[in-house]
């Protein structure tokens, strides 16, 4: 279970960033006082446009960056005070993990497995399971540089899952994936849910959110504008579908209203 309580993240902007963002403000509020809870056995989605604060939220939960304010608990563990223990429970997945292309998939799994303190036998079992799951078994001893892009992406995901984490956090799970790889990844996330794991994803794609997620928080401009099942969000916004709901919320934000 993850509890995010009144999370706020403010970045200090460098002069270069101020120029790039075309602003005279020295600070950027990326996430503004958001709260939500995710449960075991469910896929929770953060849905929002570019710059909404999705990655920042996921990186705070994953202990990669520190919140400016607020509290995050992972199975009751505080991400600031018990970061090491939290890290053992979670995996922050990205299909853009940079792998050493001179190594083979098999060696890469051994390397990362030992990094997590797994025994040889545990590494062997997890590797066999994940390679089968993602169709990597026939390429176990092929140098990574010779693998297709889709295969490399699937290997990145398998590597991130070597320690069988309780909680899987996936930033934009289908980004940059071909349709077959994207389906394999979505199917695997559903399997994790069936195994009772907590899964949090971020996405800007409505169909991914509505097909995959049990509950969704719509994040716009650093704030949660709606939170619930798709049905609950449709009811609350009076929309016909998720895209319609999103634009109603988005337009309300633009004209300074809140639902
Ligand atoms: N390290 C940083 N320094 C300064 N500003 C940042 C930093 N990281 C993100 N931001 C800004 O914070 C806001 C939220 O960014 P974030 O990456 O969390 O959004 P996002 O919803 O994940 O969008 P995207 O899909 O574009 O990554 C954006 O305005 C972004 O420019």
Short mmCIF file of C-alpha atoms and ligand atoms in Angstrom, two decimals, residues 9-14 17 20-21 27-31 46-59 65 171-172 175 202-204 219 221-222, ligand 1:
data_model
loop_
_atom_site.label_atom_id
_atom_site.label_comp_id
_atom_site.label_asym_id
_atom_site.label_seq_id
_atom_site.Cartn_x
_atom_site.Cartn_y
_atom_site.Cartn_z
CA UNK A 9 7.62 19.31 -4.86
CA UNK A 10 9.20 22.60 -5.79
CA UNK A 11 12.26 22.71 -8.08
CA UNK A 12 14.78 25.52 -7.93
CA UNK A 13 15.41 26.67 -11.47
CA UNK A 14 18.86 27.42 -12.81
CA UNK A 17 16.13 26.56 -16.98
CA UNK A 20 14.31 27.69 -21.38
CA UNK A 21 10.97 27.99 -19.54
CA UNK A 27 11.06 28.19 -8.62
CA UNK A 28 8.70 25.74 -10.28
CA UNK A 29 5.93 24.05 -8.31
CA UNK A 30 5.82 20.67 -10.06
CA UNK A 31 3.46 18.91 -7.64
CA UNK A 46 -1.57 8.98 -12.87
CA UNK A 47 -3.06 10.43 -16.03
CA UNK A 48 -2.04 13.84 -17.29
CA UNK A 49 -0.48 15.91 -20.07
CA UNK A 50 3.22 16.73 -20.40
CA UNK A 51 4.53 18.68 -17.44
CA UNK A 52 1.60 17.74 -15.17
CA UNK A 53 3.90 16.38 -12.46
CA UNK A 54 3.51 12.62 -13.05
CA UNK A 55 7.21 11.73 -13.23
CA UNK A 56 8.01 13.97 -10.26
CA UNK A 57 5.40 12.16 -8.15
CA UNK A 58 6.69 8.72 -9.17
CA UNK A 59 10.30 9.73 -8.54
CA UNK A 65 14.13 12.71 -5.26
CA UNK A 171 6.67 5.80 -15.82
CA UNK A 172 4.86 5.82 -19.18
CA UNK A 175 6.13 4.99 -24.46
CA UNK A 202 1.91 7.29 -15.28
CA UNK A 203 0.48 7.86 -18.72
CA UNK A 204 -0.81 10.56 -21.01
CA UNK A 219 -3.19 15.34 -12.71
CA UNK A 221 -0.66 21.47 -13.57
CA UNK A 222 0.60 19.73 -10.43
N1 LIG B 1 14.78 18.78 -12.40
C1 LIG B 1 13.90 19.73 -12.69
N2 LIG B 1 14.18 21.03 -12.52
C2 LIG B 1 13.29 21.98 -12.79
N3 LIG B 1 12.04 21.76 -13.25
C3 LIG B 1 11.68 20.48 -13.43
C4 LIG B 1 12.58 19.39 -13.17
N4 LIG B 1 11.94 18.22 -13.45
C5 LIG B 1 10.70 18.57 -13.88
N5 LIG B 1 10.54 19.90 -13.87
C6 LIG B 1 9.32 20.65 -14.24
O1 LIG B 1 8.30 20.23 -13.36
C7 LIG B 1 7.05 20.10 -14.07
C8 LIG B 1 6.53 18.69 -13.93
O2 LIG B 1 7.41 17.83 -14.64
P1 LIG B 1 7.21 16.23 -14.70
O3 LIG B 1 8.33 15.68 -15.50
O4 LIG B 1 7.00 15.73 -13.33
O5 LIG B 1 5.85 16.13 -15.51
P2 LIG B 1 5.21 14.91 -16.29
O6 LIG B 1 3.76 14.94 -16.01
O7 LIG B 1 5.94 13.65 -15.97
O8 LIG B 1 5.44 15.30 -17.80
P3 LIG B 1 6.33 14.62 -18.94
O9 LIG B 1 5.50 13.51 -19.45
O10 LIG B 1 6.53 15.74 -19.91
O11 LIG B 1 7.61 14.17 -18.24
C9 LIG B 1 7.35 20.51 -15.51
O12 LIG B 1 7.02 21.86 -15.67
C10 LIG B 1 8.84 20.32 -15.63
O13 LIG B 1 9.41 21.19 -16.58
#
